[in-house]
Short mmCIF file of C-alpha atoms in Angstrom, two decimals:
data_model
loop_
_atom_site.label_atom_id
_atom_site.label_comp_id
_atom_site.label_asym_id
_atom_site.label_seq_id
_atom_site.Cartn_x
_atom_site.Cartn_y
_atom_site.Cartn_z
CA UNK S 286 167.96 145.10 45.48
CA UNK S 287 169.87 141.88 44.84
CA UNK S 288 173.62 141.70 44.26
CA UNK S 289 174.63 141.99 40.62
CA UNK S 290 177.79 140.03 41.41
CA UNK S 291 177.00 137.40 44.09
CA UNK S 292 179.78 136.48 46.46
CA UNK S 293 181.63 133.18 46.10
CA UNK S 294 179.87 131.96 49.26
CA UNK S 295 176.45 132.46 47.70
CA UNK S 296 177.62 130.88 44.43
CA UNK S 297 179.00 127.88 46.31
CA UNK S 298 175.72 127.41 48.21
CA UNK S 299 173.74 127.57 44.97
CA UNK S 300 176.05 125.09 43.31
CA UNK S 301 175.77 122.75 46.31
CA UNK S 302 171.96 122.86 46.20
CA UNK S 303 172.01 122.13 42.48
CA UNK S 304 174.34 119.22 43.01
CA UNK S 305 172.22 117.84 45.86
CA UNK S 306 168.94 117.90 43.92
CA UNK S 307 169.56 114.78 41.80
CA UNK S 308 170.45 112.84 44.95
CA UNK S 309 167.36 114.06 46.77
CA UNK S 310 165.19 113.30 43.76
CA UNK S 311 166.68 109.83 43.51
CA UNK S 312 166.06 109.26 47.22
CA UNK S 313 162.42 110.35 46.88
CA UNK S 314 161.95 108.07 43.87
CA UNK S 315 163.44 105.13 45.78
CA UNK S 316 161.15 105.79 48.75
CA UNK S 317 158.10 105.90 46.46
CA UNK S 318 159.20 102.65 44.80
CA UNK S 319 159.65 100.94 48.15
CA UNK S 320 156.27 102.21 49.33
CA UNK S 321 154.61 100.85 46.18
CA UNK S 322 156.33 97.49 46.62
CA UNK S 323 155.27 97.25 50.27
CA UNK S 324 151.69 98.14 49.41
CA UNK S 325 151.58 95.63 46.55
CA UNK S 326 152.95 92.87 48.79
CA UNK S 327 150.43 93.78 51.49
CA UNK S 328 147.47 93.62 49.11
CA UNK S 329 148.77 90.45 47.46
CA UNK S 330 149.02 88.83 50.90
CA UNK S 331 145.53 90.06 51.82
CA UNK S 332 144.03 88.58 48.64
CA UNK S 333 145.82 85.26 49.15
CA UNK S 334 144.70 85.11 52.78
CA UNK S 335 141.06 85.64 51.85
CA UNK S 336 141.19 83.09 49.05
CA UNK S 337 142.70 80.44 51.30
CA UNK S 338 141.06 81.02 54.67
CA UNK S 339 138.24 83.59 54.57
CA UNK S 340 136.04 82.68 51.60
CA UNK S 341 135.39 79.78 49.21
CA UNK S 342 136.26 81.41 45.85
CA UNK S 343 134.43 79.95 42.88
CA UNK S 344 134.41 82.54 40.09
CA UNK S 345 136.76 85.20 38.69
CA UNK S 346 134.60 87.42 36.50
CA UNK S 347 136.00 90.32 34.45
CA UNK S 348 133.62 92.86 32.92
CA UNK S 349 133.60 96.34 31.37
CA UNK S 350 131.73 99.60 31.74
CA UNK S 351 130.36 102.10 29.28
CA UNK S 352 132.90 104.22 27.42
CA UNK S 353 132.64 107.24 29.73
CA UNK S 354 133.81 105.45 32.89
CA UNK S 355 137.15 107.12 33.64
CA UNK S 356 136.46 108.48 37.13
CA UNK S 357 137.21 106.23 40.10
CA UNK S 358 134.46 107.63 42.32
CA UNK S 359 131.85 106.87 39.67
CA UNK S 360 133.10 103.30 39.30
CA UNK S 361 132.98 102.76 43.07
CA UNK S 362 129.32 103.83 43.09
CA UNK S 363 128.58 101.68 40.05
CA UNK S 364 130.11 98.64 41.77
CA UNK S 365 127.86 99.15 44.80
CA UNK S 366 124.84 99.49 42.53
CA UNK S 367 125.82 96.29 40.71
CA UNK S 368 126.28 94.42 43.98
CA UNK S 369 122.85 95.47 45.29
CA UNK S 370 121.13 94.30 42.11
CA UNK S 371 123.18 91.11 41.94
CA UNK S 372 122.07 90.36 45.50
CA UNK S 373 118.44 90.69 44.41
CA UNK S 374 119.01 88.26 41.54
CA UNK S 375 120.79 85.83 43.86
CA UNK S 376 117.97 86.06 46.39
CA UNK S 377 115.36 85.35 43.72
CA UNK S 378 117.41 82.40 42.45
CA UNK S 379 117.70 80.73 45.84
CA UNK S 380 116.13 77.33 46.42
CA UNK S 381 112.75 78.26 47.89
CA UNK S 382 111.98 74.63 48.78
CA UNK S 383 114.66 74.71 51.47
CA UNK S 384 113.51 75.43 55.00
CA UNK S 385 114.71 78.86 56.10
CA UNK S 386 115.66 79.85 52.54
CA UNK S 387 114.44 83.37 53.23
CA UNK S 388 117.50 84.03 55.41
CA UNK S 389 119.78 83.41 52.47
CA UNK S 390 123.55 83.50 52.88
CA UNK S 391 124.84 85.75 50.12
CA UNK S 392 128.11 84.65 48.50
CA UNK S 393 131.11 86.79 49.44
CA UNK S 394 132.49 89.09 46.74
CA UNK S 395 135.74 91.01 46.28
CA UNK S 396 135.96 93.78 43.66
CA UNK S 397 139.05 95.09 41.86
CA UNK S 398 138.90 98.08 39.51
CA UNK S 399 141.70 98.47 36.95
CA UNK S 400 142.52 101.02 34.25
CA UNK S 401 142.99 99.99 30.63
CA UNK S 402 146.60 99.77 29.40
CA UNK S 403 145.51 101.21 26.05
CA UNK S 404 145.76 104.78 27.31
CA UNK S 405 142.01 105.42 27.27
CA UNK S 406 141.71 105.72 31.06
CA UNK S 407 138.68 103.42 30.93
CA UNK S 408 137.95 101.24 33.93
CA UNK S 409 137.11 97.55 34.00
CA UNK S 410 136.43 95.32 37.01
CA UNK S 411 137.55 91.89 38.20
CA UNK S 412 135.17 90.21 40.62
CA UNK S 413 135.99 87.24 42.83
CA UNK S 414 132.79 85.55 43.96
CA UNK S 415 131.81 82.48 45.90
CA UNK S 416 129.47 79.95 44.29
CA UNK S 417 126.09 81.36 43.25
CA UNK S 418 122.78 79.51 43.66
CA UNK S 419 122.79 76.33 41.49
CA UNK S 420 120.36 77.78 38.93
CA UNK S 421 122.84 80.54 37.98
CA UNK S 422 126.14 78.89 38.88
CA UNK S 423 127.05 77.42 35.48
CA UNK S 424 129.44 78.97 32.94
CA UNK S 425 126.59 79.76 30.54
CA UNK S 426 124.41 81.22 33.30
CA UNK S 427 127.16 83.49 34.64
CA UNK S 428 127.98 84.75 31.14
CA UNK S 429 124.29 85.45 30.48
CA UNK S 430 124.03 87.17 33.87
CA UNK S 431 126.81 89.65 33.07
CA UNK S 432 126.09 90.19 29.38
CA UNK S 433 122.28 90.30 29.40
CA UNK S 434 120.61 90.41 32.81
CA UNK S 435 122.82 92.83 34.76
CA UNK S 436 123.47 95.33 31.90
CA UNK S 437 119.69 95.78 31.62
CA UNK S 438 119.56 96.71 35.31
CA UNK S 439 122.90 98.52 35.77
CA UNK S 440 123.24 101.37 33.26
CA UNK S 441 126.98 101.68 33.82
CA UNK S 442 127.71 98.18 32.47
CA UNK S 443 128.67 97.77 28.84
CA UNK S 444 126.08 95.95 26.73
CA UNK S 445 128.50 94.98 23.97
CA UNK S 446 131.96 94.41 25.45
CA UNK S 447 132.87 90.82 26.20
CA UNK S 448 133.17 89.39 29.70
CA UNK S 449 135.45 86.67 30.99
CA UNK S 450 134.24 84.17 33.59
CA UNK S 451 136.80 81.70 34.93
CA UNK S 452 136.31 78.91 37.41
CA UNK S 453 138.68 79.25 40.39
CA UNK S 454 140.17 75.91 41.29
CA UNK S 455 140.65 75.17 45.02
CA UNK S 456 144.43 74.97 44.80
CA UNK S 457 147.14 77.26 46.17
CA UNK S 458 148.72 77.56 42.72
CA UNK S 459 145.53 79.11 41.38
CA UNK S 460 145.18 81.32 44.43
CA UNK S 461 148.71 82.69 44.01
CA UNK S 462 148.20 83.27 40.30
CA UNK S 463 145.05 85.27 41.00
CA UNK S 464 146.68 87.19 43.87
CA UNK S 465 149.59 88.22 41.64
CA UNK S 466 147.32 89.12 38.73
CA UNK S 467 144.95 91.29 40.76
CA UNK S 468 147.70 93.21 42.54
CA UNK S 469 149.62 94.17 39.40
CA UNK S 470 148.25 97.74 39.11
CA UNK S 471 148.35 98.65 42.78
CA UNK S 472 150.23 101.83 43.70
CA UNK S 473 149.80 104.42 46.48
CA UNK S 474 147.90 106.52 43.91
CA UNK S 475 145.71 103.70 42.62
CA UNK S 476 144.36 101.03 44.95
CA UNK S 477 142.61 98.61 42.59
CA UNK S 478 141.11 96.66 45.50
CA UNK S 479 137.71 98.16 46.32
CA UNK S 480 137.38 98.05 50.14
CA UNK S 481 133.93 99.64 50.02
CA UNK S 482 132.09 97.04 47.91
CA UNK S 483 134.20 94.03 48.84
CA UNK S 484 133.23 91.60 51.60
CA UNK S 485 136.42 91.73 53.64
CA UNK S 486 136.37 89.97 56.98
CA UNK S 487 138.78 92.45 58.56
CA UNK S 488 137.53 96.00 58.28
CA UNK S 489 140.03 98.05 56.31
CA UNK S 490 140.06 101.33 54.48
CA UNK S 491 142.25 102.99 51.91
CA UNK S 492 144.39 104.83 54.50
CA UNK S 493 145.15 101.69 56.51
CA UNK S 494 146.18 99.76 53.40
CA UNK S 495 148.54 102.43 52.15
CA UNK S 496 150.37 102.83 55.47
#
């Protein structure tokens, strides 16, 4: 049975623990903040490195999913499905008059999945892609591809929400702007960069990036 009247020693220990808690909590919060900052810098540097040395970025395409897409694992699978079907479209659009066109070099792609700031928990995706075959590499063709062609093949894509397709200019200013923009939501709990669907030269996974 516990003491009805705790000794001063026990009271002092309890008081000390209570006094220490805010400091410990503050220390934990600072560590989490530093970890988030390190991770964000790491991903920002990785994006910038790929834009400048690993790929020839041509498009930044932002698109939405159907209204029930609030689970990350579902979105990761949807992105892989989209990439497979986009590859088929790209293959069909290749210049068949070119010798050896059957062994077509697919453009590199990097996917980023973000959560809406409107509190809905809905996901949307930003896609960095190299130039597509000439027949589908215009602004109008890319917009038609992501508003008409792909939504008819990928059920997860929204058929009514707008998309945004921007030309990436081969300049470090544009690369840094994009790197900063696409790393804005990154935290240890939410890694917006999709290492599973993205064509990353250096093999990486979620655990390695967070460390």
